[in-house]
Short mmCIF file of C-alpha atoms and ligand atoms in Angstrom, two decimals:
data_model
loop_
_atom_site.label_atom_id
_atom_site.label_comp_id
_atom_site.label_asym_id
_atom_site.label_seq_id
_atom_site.Cartn_x
_atom_site.Cartn_y
_atom_site.Cartn_z
CA UNK A 273 -6.56 185.33 -79.63
CA UNK A 274 -8.38 186.29 -82.78
CA UNK A 275 -12.28 184.69 -82.73
CA UNK A 276 -11.01 182.44 -86.02
CA UNK A 277 -8.33 181.39 -84.03
CA UNK A 278 -10.00 180.34 -80.75
CA UNK A 279 -12.35 179.01 -82.53
CA UNK A 280 -9.87 176.92 -84.47
CA UNK A 281 -8.33 175.80 -80.72
CA UNK A 282 -12.12 174.72 -79.67
CA UNK A 283 -12.64 172.77 -82.65
CA UNK A 284 -9.31 170.54 -81.92
CA UNK A 285 -9.72 170.24 -78.19
CA UNK A 286 -13.51 168.57 -79.24
CA UNK A 287 -11.68 166.69 -81.71
CA UNK A 288 -9.39 165.27 -79.41
CA UNK A 289 -11.61 165.00 -76.60
CA UNK A 290 -14.09 162.63 -78.98
CA UNK A 291 -11.15 160.54 -80.24
CA UNK A 292 -9.75 159.51 -76.47
CA UNK A 293 -13.56 159.00 -75.61
CA UNK A 294 -13.79 156.24 -78.57
CA UNK A 295 -10.69 154.94 -77.83
CA UNK A 296 -11.47 154.41 -74.14
CA UNK A 297 -14.93 153.45 -74.95
CA UNK A 298 -15.09 151.52 -77.75
CA UNK A 299 -18.52 150.44 -79.23
CA UNK A 300 -19.23 147.73 -77.03
CA UNK A 301 -17.76 147.94 -73.25
CA UNK A 302 -15.58 145.10 -71.78
CA UNK A 303 -16.26 143.94 -68.45
CA UNK A 304 -12.77 142.50 -67.79
CA UNK A 305 -11.11 145.68 -67.46
CA UNK A 306 -11.90 146.98 -64.22
CA UNK A 307 -11.32 143.48 -62.64
CA UNK A 308 -7.84 143.39 -61.19
CA UNK A 309 -7.63 140.09 -60.81
CA UNK A 310 -4.82 138.41 -62.03
CA UNK A 311 -4.46 134.84 -63.76
CA UNK A 312 -2.05 132.66 -65.65
CA UNK A 313 -4.55 129.50 -67.02
CA UNK A 314 -5.59 129.92 -69.99
CA UNK A 315 -7.87 126.62 -70.41
CA UNK A 316 -8.75 125.79 -74.13
CA UNK A 317 -11.40 124.41 -73.62
CA UNK A 318 -14.31 125.90 -71.70
CA UNK A 319 -17.82 124.60 -70.39
CA UNK A 320 -20.41 126.97 -69.08
CA UNK A 321 -23.08 125.24 -67.32
CA UNK A 322 -25.97 127.57 -66.57
CA UNK A 323 -28.99 125.74 -64.66
CA UNK A 324 -31.97 128.26 -64.81
CA UNK A 325 -33.50 128.23 -61.94
CA UNK A 326 -31.21 125.80 -60.11
CA UNK A 327 -30.96 126.75 -56.41
CA UNK A 328 -29.30 125.00 -53.80
CA UNK A 329 -32.78 123.50 -52.87
CA UNK A 330 -33.04 122.35 -56.58
CA UNK A 331 -29.84 120.75 -56.26
CA UNK A 332 -29.78 119.21 -53.15
CA UNK A 333 -33.20 117.81 -53.95
CA UNK A 334 -32.40 116.14 -57.35
CA UNK A 335 -29.31 114.76 -55.47
CA UNK A 336 -31.49 112.93 -52.69
CA UNK A 337 -33.44 111.57 -55.22
CA UNK A 338 -30.95 110.36 -57.25
CA UNK A 339 -29.18 108.95 -54.26
CA UNK A 340 -32.61 107.20 -53.09
CA UNK A 341 -33.27 105.30 -56.93
CA UNK A 342 -29.56 104.98 -58.14
CA UNK A 343 -26.90 105.61 -55.07
CA UNK A 344 -25.23 107.97 -57.08
CA UNK A 345 -24.80 111.75 -56.33
CA UNK A 346 -24.62 114.54 -59.34
CA UNK A 347 -21.47 114.58 -60.79
CA UNK A 348 -21.50 118.87 -60.26
CA UNK A 349 -21.71 118.00 -56.67
CA UNK A 350 -18.62 116.41 -56.59
CA UNK A 351 -16.48 119.12 -58.52
CA UNK A 352 -13.72 120.36 -56.29
CA UNK A 353 -14.29 124.21 -56.52
CA UNK A 354 -17.32 125.46 -54.64
CA UNK A 355 -18.56 128.93 -55.08
CA UNK A 356 -21.78 131.17 -53.86
CA UNK A 357 -23.10 133.74 -56.42
CA UNK A 358 -25.57 136.92 -55.75
CA UNK A 359 -27.73 137.39 -58.59
CA UNK A 360 -29.55 140.83 -58.33
CA UNK A 361 -30.31 142.73 -60.94
CA UNK A 362 -29.41 146.53 -61.89
CA UNK A 363 -32.91 147.46 -60.82
CA UNK A 364 -34.16 145.01 -58.42
CA UNK A 365 -32.73 142.13 -55.68
CA UNK A 366 -34.87 139.50 -57.68
CA UNK A 367 -33.41 139.31 -61.11
CA UNK A 368 -34.87 137.80 -64.20
CA UNK A 369 -33.39 135.56 -66.29
CA UNK A 370 -32.48 138.19 -68.97
CA UNK A 371 -30.29 140.17 -66.57
CA UNK A 372 -29.02 137.32 -64.98
CA UNK A 373 -28.04 135.99 -68.05
CA UNK A 374 -26.26 139.54 -69.21
CA UNK A 375 -24.28 139.46 -65.84
CA UNK A 376 -23.14 135.68 -66.64
CA UNK A 377 -22.44 136.69 -70.17
CA UNK A 378 -21.01 140.16 -70.16
CA UNK A 379 -19.91 140.64 -66.04
CA UNK A 380 -22.14 143.64 -66.42
CA UNK A 381 -25.50 144.33 -64.38
CA UNK A 382 -28.54 145.68 -66.42
CA UNK A 383 -32.33 145.97 -65.85
CA UNK A 384 -34.50 143.15 -65.82
CA UNK A 385 -35.64 141.96 -69.36
CA UNK A 386 -32.73 143.76 -70.73
CA UNK A 387 -30.30 141.46 -73.01
CA UNK A 388 -26.34 142.11 -72.89
CA UNK A 389 -26.94 146.04 -72.65
CA UNK A 390 -26.39 148.47 -70.11
CA UNK A 391 -29.04 149.98 -68.67
CA UNK A 392 -28.41 153.00 -70.90
CA UNK A 393 -28.82 150.97 -74.30
CA UNK A 394 -25.29 150.53 -74.83
CA UNK A 395 -24.22 146.91 -75.80
CA UNK A 396 -21.74 144.75 -73.68
CA UNK A 397 -19.76 142.23 -75.13
CA UNK A 398 -19.89 138.84 -74.25
CA UNK A 399 -18.23 136.12 -73.67
CA UNK A 400 -18.81 134.34 -76.84
CA UNK A 401 -18.11 137.49 -78.90
CA UNK A 402 -15.16 137.84 -77.46
CA UNK A 403 -13.89 133.72 -77.80
CA UNK A 404 -15.21 134.19 -81.29
CA UNK A 405 -12.30 137.04 -81.61
CA UNK A 406 -9.98 134.52 -80.45
CA UNK A 407 -10.57 132.27 -83.13
CA UNK A 408 -12.15 129.77 -80.37
CA UNK A 409 -14.96 127.91 -81.65
CA UNK A 410 -18.35 128.68 -79.69
CA UNK A 411 -21.84 126.75 -78.93
CA UNK A 412 -25.06 127.61 -77.35
CA UNK A 413 -27.19 124.42 -76.34
CA UNK A 414 -30.45 125.02 -74.33
CA UNK A 415 -33.70 123.09 -73.52
CA UNK A 416 -35.73 126.07 -74.10
CA UNK A 417 -36.25 128.18 -77.26
CA UNK A 418 -33.07 129.25 -78.47
CA UNK A 419 -34.18 132.61 -78.48
CA UNK A 420 -34.92 132.53 -74.74
CA UNK A 421 -33.51 134.97 -72.65
CA UNK A 422 -30.04 132.87 -71.01
CA UNK A 423 -28.98 131.99 -74.48
CA UNK A 424 -30.23 134.96 -76.18
CA UNK A 425 -27.79 136.69 -73.54
CA UNK A 426 -24.51 135.33 -75.09
CA UNK A 427 -25.15 135.65 -78.87
CA UNK A 428 -27.71 138.94 -79.07
CA UNK A 429 -28.08 142.21 -77.76
CA UNK A 430 -31.86 143.40 -77.09
CA UNK A 431 -33.62 146.35 -74.99
CA UNK A 432 -36.50 143.46 -74.50
CA UNK A 433 -36.07 139.75 -74.06
CA UNK A 434 -39.14 139.16 -75.58
CA UNK A 435 -38.23 139.96 -79.31
CA UNK A 436 -37.30 136.89 -80.09
CA UNK A 437 -37.69 137.45 -83.50
CA UNK A 438 -35.09 139.96 -83.56
CA UNK A 439 -32.90 137.58 -81.08
CA UNK A 440 -33.26 134.95 -83.92
CA UNK A 441 -32.02 137.40 -86.70
CA UNK A 442 -28.93 138.46 -84.22
CA UNK A 443 -28.06 134.65 -84.47
CA UNK A 444 -27.48 134.80 -87.92
CA UNK A 445 -24.15 136.94 -87.91
CA UNK A 446 -23.19 135.96 -84.49
CA UNK A 447 -20.36 133.28 -85.37
CA UNK A 448 -21.69 130.86 -82.95
CA UNK A 449 -20.84 127.84 -84.62
CA UNK A 450 -23.33 125.22 -82.94
CA UNK A 451 -26.56 125.76 -81.98
CA UNK A 452 -28.84 123.21 -80.41
CA UNK A 453 -32.44 123.27 -78.87
CA UNK A 454 -36.08 124.47 -79.39
CA UNK A 455 -37.70 127.39 -81.17
CA UNK A 456 -37.91 126.70 -84.20
CA UNK A 457 -40.78 129.17 -84.58
CA UNK A 458 -38.99 131.94 -84.40
CA UNK A 459 -36.90 131.10 -87.66
CA UNK A 460 -39.25 130.07 -89.99
CA UNK A 461 -41.21 132.61 -92.47
CA UNK A 462 -44.86 133.31 -91.39
CA UNK A 463 -46.40 131.75 -94.59
CA UNK A 464 -44.65 128.17 -93.31
CA UNK A 465 -46.99 125.81 -94.68
CA UNK A 466 -44.99 122.83 -94.01
CA UNK A 467 -47.09 120.39 -91.98
CA UNK A 468 -44.29 118.45 -90.37
CA UNK A 469 -44.46 117.90 -87.02
CA UNK A 470 -41.68 118.72 -84.16
CA UNK A 471 -39.65 116.13 -82.28
CA UNK A 472 -42.40 115.89 -79.64
CA UNK A 473 -44.85 115.23 -82.07
CA UNK A 474 -46.50 118.64 -81.98
CA UNK A 475 -47.44 121.06 -84.69
CA UNK A 476 -44.51 123.94 -85.86
CA UNK A 477 -46.30 127.06 -86.29
CA UNK A 478 -44.35 130.12 -87.28
CA UNK A 479 -44.36 133.19 -84.92
CA UNK A 480 -42.75 135.50 -86.88
CA UNK A 481 -44.34 138.86 -88.43
CA UNK A 482 -42.08 138.67 -91.87
CA UNK A 483 -41.50 135.98 -94.35
CA UNK A 484 -37.79 135.55 -93.56
CA UNK A 485 -36.63 131.70 -93.67
CA UNK A 486 -33.84 132.27 -91.09
CA UNK A 487 -33.46 128.33 -91.68
CA UNK A 488 -32.39 129.35 -95.25
CA UNK A 489 -30.35 132.21 -94.39
CA UNK A 490 -27.97 130.08 -91.98
CA UNK A 491 -27.72 127.63 -94.57
CA UNK A 492 -26.74 130.71 -96.98
CA UNK A 493 -24.21 131.62 -94.08
CA UNK A 494 -22.67 128.13 -94.39
CA UNK A 495 -24.38 126.19 -91.46
CA UNK A 496 -25.53 122.54 -91.68
CA UNK A 497 -29.20 123.14 -90.45
CA UNK A 498 -31.10 120.26 -88.62
CA UNK A 499 -34.73 120.93 -88.12
CA UNK A 500 -37.79 119.01 -86.37
CA UNK A 501 -38.45 115.52 -85.70
CA UNK A 502 -36.73 114.47 -89.44
CA UNK A 503 -34.05 116.81 -88.55
CA UNK A 504 -32.85 114.79 -85.17
CA UNK A 505 -31.96 111.38 -87.22
CA UNK A 506 -29.69 113.35 -89.50
CA UNK A 507 -28.29 115.14 -86.51
CA UNK A 508 -27.86 111.48 -84.64
CA UNK A 509 -26.16 110.11 -87.83
CA UNK A 510 -24.04 113.69 -88.21
CA UNK A 511 -20.48 113.15 -87.93
CA UNK A 512 -18.88 116.41 -87.45
CA UNK A 513 -15.95 117.65 -89.54
CA UNK A 514 -13.55 120.87 -88.84
CA UNK A 515 -14.98 123.84 -89.67
CA UNK A 516 -18.50 122.52 -89.54
CA UNK A 517 -21.18 125.15 -88.38
CA UNK A 518 -24.56 123.68 -86.97
CA UNK A 519 -28.03 125.01 -86.63
CA UNK A 520 -30.28 122.45 -85.07
CA UNK A 521 -33.71 123.30 -83.54
CA UNK A 522 -35.89 120.27 -82.95
CA UNK A 523 -39.47 121.74 -81.55
CA UNK A 524 -41.47 124.57 -82.08
CA UNK A 525 -41.07 126.08 -78.77
CA UNK A 526 -39.43 124.87 -75.37
CA UNK A 527 -37.97 121.26 -75.56
CA UNK A 528 -40.08 118.91 -73.82
CA UNK A 529 -39.78 118.49 -69.80
CA UNK A 530 -37.61 115.49 -69.30
CA UNK A 531 -40.24 114.01 -67.52
CA UNK A 532 -42.53 114.34 -70.11
CA UNK A 533 -40.37 112.79 -72.66
CA UNK A 534 -39.68 110.17 -70.61
CA UNK A 535 -43.13 109.01 -70.28
CA UNK A 536 -43.99 109.62 -73.64
CA UNK A 537 -44.11 108.13 -77.03
CA UNK A 538 -41.42 110.49 -78.49
CA UNK A 539 -39.31 109.10 -76.06
CA UNK A 540 -36.70 108.25 -78.34
CA UNK A 541 -37.42 110.71 -80.85
CA UNK A 542 -36.28 114.03 -78.67
CA UNK A 543 -32.28 114.63 -78.29
CA UNK A 544 -31.54 114.71 -74.51
CA UNK A 545 -29.32 117.75 -73.32
CA UNK A 546 -26.53 115.60 -72.55
CA UNK A 547 -26.96 114.14 -76.27
CA UNK A 548 -26.69 117.35 -77.80
CA UNK A 549 -23.87 118.17 -75.29
CA UNK A 550 -22.42 115.24 -76.87
CA UNK A 551 -22.59 116.33 -80.52
CA UNK A 552 -21.64 119.77 -79.54
CA UNK A 553 -18.02 118.58 -77.89
CA UNK A 554 -17.69 116.54 -81.43
CA UNK A 555 -18.28 119.56 -83.38
CA UNK A 556 -16.32 122.11 -81.57
CA UNK A 557 -13.27 120.01 -80.34
CA UNK A 558 -12.31 119.89 -83.88
CA UNK A 559 -11.07 123.63 -83.35
CA UNK A 560 -6.86 123.07 -82.75
CA UNK A 561 -8.01 126.82 -80.92
CA UNK A 562 -10.15 125.65 -78.37
CA UNK A 563 -14.07 126.09 -77.84
CA UNK A 564 -16.30 128.18 -75.21
CA UNK A 565 -19.86 126.41 -74.82
CA UNK A 566 -22.97 127.55 -72.57
CA UNK A 567 -24.94 124.72 -71.76
CA UNK A 568 -28.13 125.54 -70.06
CA UNK A 569 -30.70 123.52 -68.22
CA UNK A 570 -33.68 126.02 -68.82
CA UNK A 571 -36.64 123.87 -68.17
CA UNK A 572 -35.66 123.69 -64.15
CA UNK A 573 -36.63 127.18 -64.01
CA UNK A 574 -39.70 126.45 -65.77
CA UNK A 575 -40.53 123.30 -63.20
CA UNK A 576 -40.06 125.68 -60.12
CA UNK A 577 -42.46 128.31 -61.48
CA UNK A 578 -45.32 125.77 -61.58
CA UNK A 579 -43.54 124.42 -58.45
CA UNK A 580 -43.41 121.34 -60.15
CA UNK A 581 -40.86 119.01 -57.81
CA UNK A 582 -40.39 116.06 -60.02
CA UNK A 583 -40.18 118.41 -63.02
CA UNK A 584 -37.15 120.51 -61.00
CA UNK A 585 -35.66 116.69 -60.26
CA UNK A 586 -35.82 115.20 -63.69
CA UNK A 587 -34.32 118.40 -65.48
CA UNK A 588 -31.86 119.05 -62.98
CA UNK A 589 -30.81 115.22 -63.20
CA UNK A 590 -30.65 115.48 -67.04
CA UNK A 591 -28.69 118.67 -66.53
CA UNK A 592 -26.12 117.09 -64.22
CA UNK A 593 -25.83 113.93 -67.19
CA UNK A 594 -24.49 116.93 -69.22
CA UNK A 595 -22.02 117.85 -67.10
CA UNK A 596 -21.15 114.26 -66.75
CA UNK A 597 -20.34 114.54 -70.41
CA UNK A 598 -18.29 117.70 -69.72
CA UNK A 599 -16.16 115.77 -67.10
CA UNK A 600 -15.24 113.08 -69.50
CA UNK A 601 -14.15 115.24 -72.07
CA UNK A 602 -11.93 117.06 -69.04
CA UNK A 603 -10.67 113.85 -68.07
CA UNK A 604 -8.89 113.18 -71.64
CA UNK A 605 -7.61 116.88 -71.54
CA UNK A 606 -6.93 117.94 -67.78
CA UNK A 607 -5.00 120.79 -67.82
CA UNK A 608 -6.76 122.42 -70.94
CA UNK A 609 -10.17 121.92 -69.99
CA UNK A 610 -12.48 124.04 -67.36
CA UNK A 611 -15.85 123.20 -66.22
CA UNK A 612 -18.29 125.81 -64.65
CA UNK A 613 -21.19 124.93 -63.56
CA UNK A 614 -23.81 127.55 -61.97
CA UNK A 615 -26.99 129.05 -61.76
CA UNK A 616 -28.86 132.39 -62.74
CA UNK A 617 -31.12 132.80 -59.88
CA UNK A 618 -32.99 130.42 -57.85
CA UNK A 619 -37.10 130.24 -58.73
CA UNK A 620 -40.05 128.94 -56.26
CA UNK A 621 -38.46 129.49 -53.04
CA UNK A 622 -38.16 125.91 -52.73
CA UNK A 623 -37.75 124.47 -49.09
CA UNK A 624 -36.65 120.96 -48.42
CA UNK A 625 -38.96 120.70 -45.60
CA UNK A 626 -42.74 121.83 -44.02
CA UNK A 627 -44.45 122.29 -41.03
CA UNK A 628 -43.01 121.44 -37.82
CA UNK A 629 -41.64 117.95 -39.66
CA UNK A 630 -38.10 116.62 -39.52
CA UNK A 631 -38.17 114.03 -42.87
CA UNK A 632 -38.50 114.22 -46.53
CA UNK A 633 -40.57 111.46 -48.15
CA UNK A 634 -39.42 111.40 -51.43
CA UNK A 635 -41.06 108.39 -52.32
CA UNK A 636 -43.98 110.26 -52.86
CA UNK A 637 -42.52 111.42 -55.73
CA UNK A 638 -41.71 108.50 -57.48
CA UNK A 639 -44.99 107.55 -59.45
CA UNK A 640 -45.51 111.05 -61.10
CA UNK A 641 -45.43 110.37 -64.93
CA UNK A 642 -46.52 114.14 -66.43
CA UNK A 643 -45.33 118.02 -66.17
CA UNK A 644 -47.33 120.18 -64.13
CA UNK A 645 -46.72 123.07 -66.96
CA UNK A 646 -47.16 120.85 -70.12
CA UNK A 647 -49.88 118.27 -68.85
CA UNK A 648 -51.46 118.69 -65.52
CA UNK A 649 -52.47 122.34 -66.29
CA UNK A 650 -54.21 121.19 -69.26
CA UNK A 651 -55.60 118.32 -68.26
CA UNK A 652 -59.02 119.60 -66.07
CA UNK A 653 -62.03 119.36 -68.88
CA UNK A 654 -64.84 119.85 -66.64
CA UNK A 655 -65.30 116.25 -65.05
CA UNK A 656 -64.26 116.08 -61.76
CA UNK A 657 -64.04 112.69 -61.01
CA UNK A 658 -62.46 111.97 -64.20
CA UNK A 659 -59.44 114.46 -62.99
CA UNK A 660 -59.29 112.53 -59.44
CA UNK A 661 -58.55 109.36 -62.06
CA UNK A 662 -56.02 111.75 -63.73
CA UNK A 663 -53.90 112.55 -60.96
CA UNK A 664 -54.29 109.06 -59.49
CA UNK A 665 -52.94 107.97 -62.59
CA UNK A 666 -50.28 110.45 -63.16
CA UNK A 667 -49.16 111.48 -59.83
CA UNK A 668 -49.72 109.08 -57.95
CA UNK A 669 -52.52 110.70 -55.78
CA UNK A 670 -54.95 107.56 -56.09
CA UNK A 671 -55.70 107.65 -51.94
CA UNK A 672 -56.17 111.49 -51.11
CA UNK A 673 -57.43 112.22 -47.44
CA UNK A 674 -61.15 113.86 -47.45
CA UNK A 675 -59.32 116.83 -46.44
CA UNK A 676 -57.11 116.92 -49.80
CA UNK A 677 -60.63 116.39 -51.67
CA UNK A 678 -62.08 119.35 -50.16
CA UNK A 679 -58.92 121.09 -51.22
CA UNK A 680 -59.29 119.89 -54.75
CA UNK A 681 -63.08 120.91 -54.77
CA UNK A 682 -62.49 124.44 -53.69
CA UNK A 683 -59.99 124.90 -56.14
CA UNK A 684 -61.93 123.69 -59.20
CA UNK A 685 -64.60 126.46 -57.98
CA UNK A 686 -61.98 129.01 -58.31
CA UNK A 687 -60.82 127.54 -61.40
CA UNK A 688 -63.83 127.96 -62.31
CA UNK A 689 -64.16 131.58 -61.58
CA UNK A 690 -61.10 132.02 -63.63
CA UNK A 691 -58.80 132.86 -60.75
CA UNK A 692 -54.89 132.18 -61.22
CA UNK A 693 -52.89 132.09 -58.51
CA UNK A 694 -49.21 133.20 -59.71
CA UNK A 695 -50.59 133.20 -63.22
CA UNK A 696 -51.65 129.22 -63.14
CA UNK A 697 -55.03 127.68 -62.34
CA UNK A 698 -55.18 127.08 -58.51
CA UNK A 699 -56.85 123.81 -59.82
CA UNK A 700 -53.15 122.57 -60.92
CA UNK A 701 -51.35 124.62 -58.11
CA UNK A 702 -53.27 122.27 -55.43
CA UNK A 703 -52.73 119.34 -56.72
CA UNK A 704 -48.59 120.10 -56.97
CA UNK A 705 -48.86 121.82 -53.64
CA UNK A 706 -50.90 118.48 -51.96
CA UNK A 707 -48.19 115.90 -53.81
CA UNK A 708 -45.06 118.17 -52.85
CA UNK A 709 -46.56 118.26 -48.72
CA UNK A 710 -46.59 114.42 -49.19
CA UNK A 711 -42.94 114.36 -49.67
CA UNK A 712 -42.71 117.40 -47.02
CA UNK A 713 -41.33 119.61 -49.25
CA UNK A 714 -42.62 123.47 -49.97
CA UNK A 715 -42.77 126.53 -52.27
CA UNK A 716 -42.62 130.36 -51.19
CA UNK A 717 -43.47 131.73 -54.48
CA UNK A 718 -44.38 131.14 -58.36
CA UNK A 719 -41.72 133.57 -59.50
CA UNK A 720 -37.73 133.91 -58.91
CA UNK A 721 -35.85 134.64 -55.54
CA UNK A 722 -33.02 137.01 -54.59
CA UNK A 723 -31.52 133.88 -52.65
CA UNK A 724 -27.75 133.03 -53.81
CA UNK A 725 -26.79 130.07 -56.15
CA UNK A 726 -24.10 127.51 -55.86
CA UNK A 727 -21.28 127.35 -58.41
CA UNK A 728 -19.22 124.53 -58.71
CA UNK A 729 -16.13 124.31 -60.99
CA UNK A 730 -13.07 121.75 -62.04
CA UNK A 731 -10.17 122.49 -64.12
CA UNK A 732 -7.68 125.06 -65.47
CA UNK A 733 -8.32 127.92 -63.06
CA UNK A 734 -11.31 126.52 -61.35
CA UNK A 735 -9.90 128.02 -58.16
CA UNK A 736 -10.57 131.67 -59.40
CA UNK A 737 -13.88 130.68 -59.04
CA UNK A 738 -14.63 129.54 -55.53
CA UNK A 739 -15.54 131.80 -52.80
CA UNK A 740 -18.79 134.39 -52.19
CA UNK A 741 -19.13 136.32 -55.45
CA UNK A 742 -21.31 138.30 -57.19
CA UNK A 743 -22.46 136.55 -60.79
CA UNK A 744 -20.79 139.58 -62.77
CA UNK A 745 -17.26 138.56 -61.03
CA UNK A 746 -17.81 135.03 -62.53
CA UNK A 747 -17.99 136.14 -65.81
CA UNK A 748 -15.03 138.47 -65.30
CA UNK A 749 -12.48 135.81 -63.99
CA UNK A 750 -13.58 134.17 -67.54
CA UNK A 751 -12.96 137.15 -69.39
CA UNK A 752 -9.31 137.05 -68.18
CA UNK A 753 -8.62 133.76 -69.23
CA UNK A 754 -10.27 134.89 -72.69
CA UNK A 755 -7.94 137.63 -72.33
CA UNK A 756 -4.53 135.50 -72.17
CA UNK A 757 -5.28 134.32 -75.52
ZN1 ZN B 986 -37.95 132.11 -64.40
#
């Protein structure tokens, strides 16, 4: 063989190999191919509820509290299919929300911090992207910033979850039909001069480093936009029509904690997760081809990070109210609807029980009026007596023991020295731990844990989601359903 012919042969071999590789590994890798599960179901309406940080203890604490106060179980705890999911990421047994969101959105493990990319940086397709390809309508609803890790894993790809301005730009071309949540600050230009307040009466301040006004760009892309305080009324009055696309961001950063909202002046001005879910259903259900809707209770995690028992309870109950809205929808279309309720990981190492006692005393949590993160942490201004009055008034801690007073004094000393516990002031953490001990509950960490999380499901195909599974297997089942379309 002449050199020339050999060269030609090698060249054509290389060409064919390249062609084969590009067919086998398209630009964005899909998860469902490797899973051999066969499904018959093809649910038209898919709800994917993710309680961020909602471990078994968070769910049960909220349920006991709810039963004690209203006699009602959580709706999610009544669904017929139950599963347990492992949550580890590619590089750690303890996941963060980016890697866990990626697992739930794409069926792939990745490194903590990465969003819908493999550890090597390659993009992986999300359930929302595939639902879009099947002409379904899609929605993302959350109580956090819309650009936070869990929602971001469904409609963007980034090596770092902190790149929230880039994530916001990704959303423009995501095709997602309904966005509702917080995080306005990543969608407005850095020269934003508007002095309107957000829905929780907070200042709106851009975090962008450029002068792009993504609200305007969403409009140019055909979206109806609602933002800040003044957007709330319009959002509530809005009557969805077929093919409408919605972008709604009501707060500068995260939506307020439910415990703060319920006891605030802006109580009726901030849309709740269930109200946003209701509007999402009304909008997306106009499409005859169905919808895929992800709803995140994002601040169950935040409350757990700050070891805030009442924060966890109120967030989880409102998350469950949203599940209930979906359940009402399922009752109308039982053969066509699937509801999945799961979590990305547990946070806080919450244990329902403490010391050598055999009781829970949830009454002690009933007089709490504010969250730990957004209120207690900012409440100490150097005056101990005022602080003691504050925790008496807002945490029901007016009759604390001498030992507890000493504990608070010690933590004031640490606070003044700039010491932090898990990144938080020891003073606020002492107070929240004193309160938790009164209820006889305890916290193991200020971060996430490796414990499994419960899953519940009902409706078309739900039985494929039960049992002991990894979180990637949950989304792989959902990909199978979408593949039937
Ligand atoms: Zn977290």
